[in-house]
Coordinates of C-alpha atoms and ligand atoms in Angstrom, one line a residue:
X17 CA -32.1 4.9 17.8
X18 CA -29.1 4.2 19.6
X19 CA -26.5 1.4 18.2
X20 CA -27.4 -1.6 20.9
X21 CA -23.9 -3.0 20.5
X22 CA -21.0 -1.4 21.0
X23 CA -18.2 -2.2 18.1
X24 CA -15.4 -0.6 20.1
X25 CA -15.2 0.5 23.6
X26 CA -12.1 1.1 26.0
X27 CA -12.5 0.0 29.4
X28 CA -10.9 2.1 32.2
X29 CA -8.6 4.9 32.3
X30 CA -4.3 4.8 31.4
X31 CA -4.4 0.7 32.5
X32 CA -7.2 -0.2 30.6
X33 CA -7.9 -2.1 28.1
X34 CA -9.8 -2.4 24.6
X35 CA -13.0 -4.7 23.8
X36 CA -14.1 -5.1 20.0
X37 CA -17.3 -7.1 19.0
X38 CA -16.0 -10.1 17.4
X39 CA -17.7 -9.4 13.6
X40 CA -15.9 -12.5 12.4
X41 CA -18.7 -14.5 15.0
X42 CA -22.0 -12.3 13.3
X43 CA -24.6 -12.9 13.0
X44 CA -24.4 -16.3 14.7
X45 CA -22.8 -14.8 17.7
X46 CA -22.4 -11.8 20.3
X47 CA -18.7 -12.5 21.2
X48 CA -16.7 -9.5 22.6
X49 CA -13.3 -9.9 22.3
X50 CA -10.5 -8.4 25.3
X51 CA -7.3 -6.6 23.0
X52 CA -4.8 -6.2 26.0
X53 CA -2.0 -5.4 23.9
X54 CA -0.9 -4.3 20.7
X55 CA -0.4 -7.6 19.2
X56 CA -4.1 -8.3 19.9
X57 CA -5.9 -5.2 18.0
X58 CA -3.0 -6.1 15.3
X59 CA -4.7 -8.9 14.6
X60 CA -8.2 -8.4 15.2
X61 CA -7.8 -5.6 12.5
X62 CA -6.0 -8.4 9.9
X63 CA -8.9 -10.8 10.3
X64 CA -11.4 -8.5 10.5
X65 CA -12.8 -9.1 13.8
X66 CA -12.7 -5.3 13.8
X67 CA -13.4 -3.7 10.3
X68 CA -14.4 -0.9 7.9
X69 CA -12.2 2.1 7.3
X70 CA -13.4 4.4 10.0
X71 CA -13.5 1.9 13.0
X72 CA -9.8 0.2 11.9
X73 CA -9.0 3.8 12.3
X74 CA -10.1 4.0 16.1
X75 CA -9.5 1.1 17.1
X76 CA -5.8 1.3 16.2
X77 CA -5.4 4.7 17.9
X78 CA -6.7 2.8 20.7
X79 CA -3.8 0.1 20.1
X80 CA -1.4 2.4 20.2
X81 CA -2.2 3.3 23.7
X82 CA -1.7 -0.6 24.8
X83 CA 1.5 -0.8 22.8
X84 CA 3.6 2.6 24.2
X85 CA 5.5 1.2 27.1
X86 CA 8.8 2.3 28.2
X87 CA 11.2 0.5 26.1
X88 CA 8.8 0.5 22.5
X89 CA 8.3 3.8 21.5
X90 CA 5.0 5.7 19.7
X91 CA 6.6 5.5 15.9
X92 CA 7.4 1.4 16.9
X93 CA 4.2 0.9 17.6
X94 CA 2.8 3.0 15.2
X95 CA 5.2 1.5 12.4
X96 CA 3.8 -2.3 13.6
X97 CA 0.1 -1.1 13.4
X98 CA 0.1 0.4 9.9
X99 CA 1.0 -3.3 8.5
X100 CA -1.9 -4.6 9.5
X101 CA -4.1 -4.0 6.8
X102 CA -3.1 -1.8 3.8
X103 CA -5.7 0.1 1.9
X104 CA -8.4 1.9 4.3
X105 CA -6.0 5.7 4.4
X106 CA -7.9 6.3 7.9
X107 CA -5.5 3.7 9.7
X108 CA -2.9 5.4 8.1
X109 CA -4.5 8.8 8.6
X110 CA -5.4 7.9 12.8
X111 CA -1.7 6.9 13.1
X112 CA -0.1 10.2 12.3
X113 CA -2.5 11.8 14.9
X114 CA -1.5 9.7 17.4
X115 CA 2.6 10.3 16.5
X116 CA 1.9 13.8 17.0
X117 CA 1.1 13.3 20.3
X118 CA 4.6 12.1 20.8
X119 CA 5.8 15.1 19.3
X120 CA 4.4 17.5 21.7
X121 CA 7.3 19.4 23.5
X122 CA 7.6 17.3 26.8
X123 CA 6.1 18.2 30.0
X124 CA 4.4 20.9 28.4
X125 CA 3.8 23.5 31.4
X126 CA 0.0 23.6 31.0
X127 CA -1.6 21.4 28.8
X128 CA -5.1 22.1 27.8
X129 CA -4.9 20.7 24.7
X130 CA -5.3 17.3 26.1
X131 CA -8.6 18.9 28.3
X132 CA -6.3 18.8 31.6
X133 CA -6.9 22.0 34.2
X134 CA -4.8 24.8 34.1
X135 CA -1.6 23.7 35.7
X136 CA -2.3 20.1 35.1
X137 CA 0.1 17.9 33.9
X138 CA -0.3 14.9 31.8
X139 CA 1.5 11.7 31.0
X140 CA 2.3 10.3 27.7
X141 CA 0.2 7.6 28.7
X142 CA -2.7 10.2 29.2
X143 CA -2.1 12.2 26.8
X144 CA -2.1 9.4 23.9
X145 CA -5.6 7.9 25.4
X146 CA -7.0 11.2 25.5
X147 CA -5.8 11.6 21.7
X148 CA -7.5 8.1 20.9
X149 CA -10.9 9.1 22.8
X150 CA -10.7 12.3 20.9
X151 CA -10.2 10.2 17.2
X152 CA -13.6 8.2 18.4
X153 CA -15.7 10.7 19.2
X154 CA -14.5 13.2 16.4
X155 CA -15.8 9.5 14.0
X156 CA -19.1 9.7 16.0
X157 CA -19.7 13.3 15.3
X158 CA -18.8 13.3 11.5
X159 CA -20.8 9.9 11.2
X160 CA -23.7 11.7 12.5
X161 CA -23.2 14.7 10.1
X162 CA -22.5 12.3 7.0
X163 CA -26.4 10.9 8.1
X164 CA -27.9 14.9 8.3
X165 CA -26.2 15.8 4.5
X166 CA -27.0 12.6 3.0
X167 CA -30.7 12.0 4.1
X168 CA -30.9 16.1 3.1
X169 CA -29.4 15.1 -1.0
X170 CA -31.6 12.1 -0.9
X171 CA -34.4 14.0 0.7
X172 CA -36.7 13.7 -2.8
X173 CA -36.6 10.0 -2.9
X174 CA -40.4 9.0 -2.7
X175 CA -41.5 6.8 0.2
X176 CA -40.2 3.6 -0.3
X177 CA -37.7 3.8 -2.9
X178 CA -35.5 0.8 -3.2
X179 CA -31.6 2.1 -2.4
X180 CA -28.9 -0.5 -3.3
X181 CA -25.6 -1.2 -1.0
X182 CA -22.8 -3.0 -0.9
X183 CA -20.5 -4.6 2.2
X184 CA -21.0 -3.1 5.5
X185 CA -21.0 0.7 6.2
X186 CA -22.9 0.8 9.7
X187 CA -22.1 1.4 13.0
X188 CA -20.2 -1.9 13.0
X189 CA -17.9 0.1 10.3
X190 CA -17.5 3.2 12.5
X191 CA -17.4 4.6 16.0
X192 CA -20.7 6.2 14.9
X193 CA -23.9 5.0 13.8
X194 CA -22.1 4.6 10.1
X195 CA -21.3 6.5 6.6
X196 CA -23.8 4.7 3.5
X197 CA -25.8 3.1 6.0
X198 CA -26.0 6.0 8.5
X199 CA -27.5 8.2 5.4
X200 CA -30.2 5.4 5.0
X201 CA -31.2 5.2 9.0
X202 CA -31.6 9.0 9.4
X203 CA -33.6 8.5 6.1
X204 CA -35.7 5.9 7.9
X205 CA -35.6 8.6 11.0
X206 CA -37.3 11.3 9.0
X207 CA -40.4 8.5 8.1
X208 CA -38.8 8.2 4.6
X209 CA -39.3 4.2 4.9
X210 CA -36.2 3.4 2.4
X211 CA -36.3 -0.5 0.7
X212 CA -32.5 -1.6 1.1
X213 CA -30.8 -3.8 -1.1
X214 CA -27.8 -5.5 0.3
X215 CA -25.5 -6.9 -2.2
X216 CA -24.5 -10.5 0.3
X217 CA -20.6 -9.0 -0.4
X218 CA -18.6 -11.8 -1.5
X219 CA -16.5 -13.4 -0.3
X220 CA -16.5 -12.4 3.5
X221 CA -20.5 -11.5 3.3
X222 CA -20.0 -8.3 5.3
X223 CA -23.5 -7.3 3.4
X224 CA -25.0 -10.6 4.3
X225 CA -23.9 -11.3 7.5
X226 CA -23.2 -7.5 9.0
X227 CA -25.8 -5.3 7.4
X228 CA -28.7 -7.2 7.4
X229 CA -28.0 -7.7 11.0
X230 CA -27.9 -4.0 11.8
X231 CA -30.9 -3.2 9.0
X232 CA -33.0 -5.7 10.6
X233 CA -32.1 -4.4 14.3
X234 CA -33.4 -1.4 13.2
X235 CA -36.6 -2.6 11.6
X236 CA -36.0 -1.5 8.4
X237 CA -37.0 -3.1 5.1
X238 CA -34.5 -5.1 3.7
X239 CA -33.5 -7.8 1.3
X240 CA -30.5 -9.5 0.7
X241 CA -29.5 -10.5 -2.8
X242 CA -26.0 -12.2 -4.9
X243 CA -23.9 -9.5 -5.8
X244 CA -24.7 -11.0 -9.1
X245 CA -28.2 -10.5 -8.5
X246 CA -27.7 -6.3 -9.0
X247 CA -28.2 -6.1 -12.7
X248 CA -31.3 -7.7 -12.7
X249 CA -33.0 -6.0 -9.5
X250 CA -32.2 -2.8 -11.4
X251 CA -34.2 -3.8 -14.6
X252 CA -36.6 -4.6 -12.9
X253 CA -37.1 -0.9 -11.6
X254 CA -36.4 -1.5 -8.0
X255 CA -33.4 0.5 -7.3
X256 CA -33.3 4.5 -7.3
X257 CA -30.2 5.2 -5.4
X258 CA -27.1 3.4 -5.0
X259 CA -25.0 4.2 -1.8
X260 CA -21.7 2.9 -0.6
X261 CA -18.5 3.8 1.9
X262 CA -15.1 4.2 0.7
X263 CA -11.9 2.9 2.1
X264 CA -9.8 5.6 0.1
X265 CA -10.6 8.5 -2.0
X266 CA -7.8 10.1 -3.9
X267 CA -7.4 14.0 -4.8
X268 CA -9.3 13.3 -8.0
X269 CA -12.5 11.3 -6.4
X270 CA -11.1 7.6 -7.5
X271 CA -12.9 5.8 -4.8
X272 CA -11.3 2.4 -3.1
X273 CA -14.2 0.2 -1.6
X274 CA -15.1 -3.4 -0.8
X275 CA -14.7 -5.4 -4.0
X276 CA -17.1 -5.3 -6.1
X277 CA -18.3 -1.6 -5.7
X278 CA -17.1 -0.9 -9.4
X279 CA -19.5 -3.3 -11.2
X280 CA -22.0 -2.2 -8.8
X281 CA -21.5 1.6 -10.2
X282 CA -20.7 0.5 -13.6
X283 CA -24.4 -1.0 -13.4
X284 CA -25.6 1.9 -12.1
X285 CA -24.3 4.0 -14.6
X286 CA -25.7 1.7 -17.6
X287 CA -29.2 1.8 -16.3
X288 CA -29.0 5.5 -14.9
X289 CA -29.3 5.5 -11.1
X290 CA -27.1 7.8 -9.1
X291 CA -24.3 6.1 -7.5
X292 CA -23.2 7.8 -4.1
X293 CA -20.2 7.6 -2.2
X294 CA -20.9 8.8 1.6
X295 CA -17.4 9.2 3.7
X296 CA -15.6 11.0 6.1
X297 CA -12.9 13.7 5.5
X298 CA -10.6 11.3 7.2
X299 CA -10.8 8.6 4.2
X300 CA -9.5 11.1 1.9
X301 CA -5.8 11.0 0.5
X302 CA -4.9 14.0 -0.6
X303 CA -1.5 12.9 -1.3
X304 CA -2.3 10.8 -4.2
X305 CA -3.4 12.5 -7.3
X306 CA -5.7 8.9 -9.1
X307 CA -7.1 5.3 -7.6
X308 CA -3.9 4.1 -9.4
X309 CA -1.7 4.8 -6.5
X310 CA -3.9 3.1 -4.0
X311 CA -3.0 0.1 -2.9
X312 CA -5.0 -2.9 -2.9
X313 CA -5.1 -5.3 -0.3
X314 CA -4.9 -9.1 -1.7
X315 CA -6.2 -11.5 0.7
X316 CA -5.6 -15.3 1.1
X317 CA -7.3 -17.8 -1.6
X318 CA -8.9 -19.4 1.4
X319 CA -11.4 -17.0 1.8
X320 CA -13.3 -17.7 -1.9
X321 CA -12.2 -21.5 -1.7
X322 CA -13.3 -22.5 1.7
X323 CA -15.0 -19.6 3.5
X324 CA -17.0 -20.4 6.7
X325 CA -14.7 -23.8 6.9
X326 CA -16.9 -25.0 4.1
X327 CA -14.7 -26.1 0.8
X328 CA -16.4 -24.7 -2.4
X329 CA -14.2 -25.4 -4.7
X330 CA -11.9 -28.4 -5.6
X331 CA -8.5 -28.0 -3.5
X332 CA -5.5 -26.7 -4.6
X333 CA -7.0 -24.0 -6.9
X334 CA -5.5 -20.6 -8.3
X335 CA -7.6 -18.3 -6.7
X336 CA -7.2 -14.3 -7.0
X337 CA -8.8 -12.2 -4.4
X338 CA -8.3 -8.8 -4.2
X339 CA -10.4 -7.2 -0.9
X340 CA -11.0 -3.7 -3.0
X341 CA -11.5 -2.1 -6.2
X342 CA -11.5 1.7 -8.0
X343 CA -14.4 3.2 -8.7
X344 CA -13.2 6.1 -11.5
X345 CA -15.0 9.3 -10.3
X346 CA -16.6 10.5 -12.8
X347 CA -18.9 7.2 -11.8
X348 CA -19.6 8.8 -8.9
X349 CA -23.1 11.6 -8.5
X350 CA -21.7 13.3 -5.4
X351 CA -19.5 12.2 -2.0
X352 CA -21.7 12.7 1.1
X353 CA -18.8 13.6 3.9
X354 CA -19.0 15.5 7.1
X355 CA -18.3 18.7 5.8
X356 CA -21.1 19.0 3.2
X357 CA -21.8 17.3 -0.3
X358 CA -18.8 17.0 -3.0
X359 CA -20.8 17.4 -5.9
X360 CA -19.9 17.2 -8.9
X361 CA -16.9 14.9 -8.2
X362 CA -13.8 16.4 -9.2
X363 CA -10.6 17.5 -8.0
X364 CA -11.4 21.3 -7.3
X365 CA -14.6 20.3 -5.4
X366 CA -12.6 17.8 -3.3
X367 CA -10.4 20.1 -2.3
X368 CA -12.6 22.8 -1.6
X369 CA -14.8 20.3 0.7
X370 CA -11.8 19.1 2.1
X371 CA -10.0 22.6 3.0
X372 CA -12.8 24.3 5.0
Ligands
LIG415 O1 -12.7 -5.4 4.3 P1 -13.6 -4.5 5.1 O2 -14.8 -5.2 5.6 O3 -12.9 -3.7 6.1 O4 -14.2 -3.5 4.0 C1 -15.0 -2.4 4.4 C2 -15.5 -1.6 3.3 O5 -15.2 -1.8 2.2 C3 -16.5 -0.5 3.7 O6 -17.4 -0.3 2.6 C4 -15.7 0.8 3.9 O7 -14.7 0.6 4.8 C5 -16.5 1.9 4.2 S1 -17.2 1.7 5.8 C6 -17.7 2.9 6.6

C-alpha cells in the first residue's frame, strides 16, 4: 500500500517551495503546512511539525534549497539548520551532502552528476534541489530495503505474534514508508498478520497520536498502551519481538532513540524477547566510538507539565525532560539497515555493514 499522505513534498522546480504535514495537528487534523524559507523548515523541525531522524534529514536538505540566495551562502544556511534539533546524526549527516554540492568546481563543463545532458549546465540553485531530491528518494529506497531484511529476520514469527514499538518509525518518520514500522507493514504484506503494541510515547505521544494513525490506516491490528503498561503486556506472554528506530548509532551499536527505548529493551532483556533496532546507514555515526558522546536533546518542561494546553501538574514545577536515551548494544539482537542485518551488534559488524 502506498502512504496516502505525503510527510514531505516540494512543490515546483528551482522557485518552489516545501509542504510538510503538520504532525503537531495528528490525528485530530490534516493540516499541510507551506515552508517558503529557511526560517520556516527551521522551525517546523524544532517543534516537530516535521519529525523522526530520516525525514528531519530530507526535509532540511530541502531547507537548504530555500535558504541559498545570493548574499547567504550554503555553509550559513547549513550552519543555521544544524541548530535546529541536536541528536538525530541524519540532519547532521544530510547537511554535509548538501555542502558538497557547494564544493563542486564551478561551472563544471558537463555535469552529469547532477542528471543534466551532456553539455548541460546547471545552477547552484539546480544543482542543490537536485542533491535534496536525490537525499529523498535515496530515504525511500533504503526505507524499502530496511522493510525486505527485516520482514526476512522476523520471517519465523507465527501468525499473529504480538511485536512491541515505541514512538513513531513510519512513513511520517521518513521519506519512505518507514524503518521499525516499515519491517512490521511488509510483515503484514507477506499475510504475516503482526499484533502491534504501541507504547503511547510520553510525553509528545508520537506512539499514540502518529502510529496508531498510520497502523490503523493500514488496517493492521493494533493496541495502544502506557509506556508503563510494557512490563506487564510482556508477562503476560503477548510480546515476541520488540522493534524500534534509532536517532544515532555510534561505531559500537549504542543506540539513541525516543525516550524511553532503554527501559523498553531493558524489559525485553529481563523477560527474553529480542529487542531490534531497524535503521538506515545514514543514522550511523561513525565518528563516535560509545552512546556517551551523543548528545541528548533536553526539551522544555512544558511539554510533561502542560502538554496538549492541558496543565497536569501543579505550576512552577522542576521538570526534566530529556527527548532521548542510550540503549547499550549489547541490548540490542541485531540492527535491520538497508545494507543487510548487523548481527551480532558490535563494532566489527557495524563497520563491516557500514563499509560495503
Ligand atoms: O522526537 P522525534 O519524534 O523526532 O523522535 C523520533 C524517534 O525517536 C524515532 O524513533 C527515530 O527518529 C527513528 S524514526 C525512523
Amino acid at each position: 500500500m502506498i502512504s496516502p499522505f505525503h510527510t514531505i513534498r516540494w512543490i515546483g522546480g528551482i522557485d518552489g517551495h516545501l509542504i510538510l504535514l503538520d504532525q503537531t495537528r495528528l490525528p485530530v487534523e490534516n493540516v499541510y503546512l507551506d515552508c517558503r524559507t529557511v526560517e520556516d523548515v527551521w522551525q517546523a523541525i524544532r517543534r516537530l511539525a516535521v519529525r523522526g531522524a530520516p525525514a528531519i534529514g530530507v526535509t532540511a536538505a530541502y531547507g537548504v534549497c530555500l535558504g541559498v540566495k545570493p548574499g547567504r551562502s550554503i555553509d550559513e544556511v547549513c550552519d543555521y539548520l544544524a541548530t535546529s534539533r541536536p541528536t538525530a546524526v541524519n540532519l547532521f549527516w544530510a547537511l554535509e551532502r548538501m555542502r558538497r554540492v557547494g564544493q563542486v568546481p564551478r561551472d563544471p563543463p558537463i555535469d552529469e552528476a547532477y542528471g543534466g545532458s551532456r553539455g548541460t549546465r546547471h545552477t547552484l540553485q539546480e544543482r542543490l534541489l537536485a542533491e535534496a531530491r536525490a537525499i529523498h528518494d535515496e530515504d525511500r529506497q533504503q526505507c524499502a530495503a530496511m522493510a525486505r531484511f527485516g520482514a526476512d529476520l522476523l520471517a519465523d514469527l507465527p501468525d499473529g505474534a504480538g511485536i512491541l514499538t515505541h514512538c513513531n518509525t513510519g512513513a511520517l518518520a521518513t521519506g519512505g514508508d518507514g524503518t521499525a514500522l516499515a519491517v512490521i507493514f511488509e510483515l503484514a504484506r507477506r499475510g504475516k498478520r503482526p499484533y502491534v503494541w504501541v507504547d503511547e510515547t510520553r510525553p509528545l505521544l508520537q506512539g499514540a497520536r502518529l502510529t496508531m494513525w498510520e497502523l490503523q490506516q493500514r488496517g493492521i491490528d493494533a493496541t495502544l498502551i502506557c509506556d508503563s503498561a510494557a512490563a506487564q503486556v510482556m508477562r503476560e506472554g503477548s510480546v515476541q519481538a520488540v522493534i524500534t528506530g534509532a536517532d544515532r548509532i555510534a561505531a559500537n551499536g549504542d543506540t539513541a532513540n525516543k525516550i524511553g527505548t532503554f527501559s523498553v529493551a531493558t524489559l525485553a532483556q529481563v523477560f527474553g524477547i529480542p529487542f531490534y533496532v531497524a535503521a538506515p546507514a545514514t543514522t550511523f555515526d561513525l565518528s563516535i566510538a560509545s552512546g556517551r558522546e551523543i548528545p541528548i536533546e533536553q526539551r522544555p518542561g512544558e511539554e510533561v507539565t502542560n502538554g496538549f494546553d492541558k496543565p497536569t501538574a501543579p505550576a512552577d514545577v522542576n521538570v526534566y525532560n530529556p527527548a532521548f536515551d542510550v540503549t547499550p548494544a549489547e541490548l540490542i539482537a541485531a540492527i535491520i539497515t538497508d545494507r543487510g542485518v548487523v548481527r551480532p551488534v558490535s563494532e566489527d559488524t557495524i563497520h563491516a555493514a557500514t563499509s560495503v
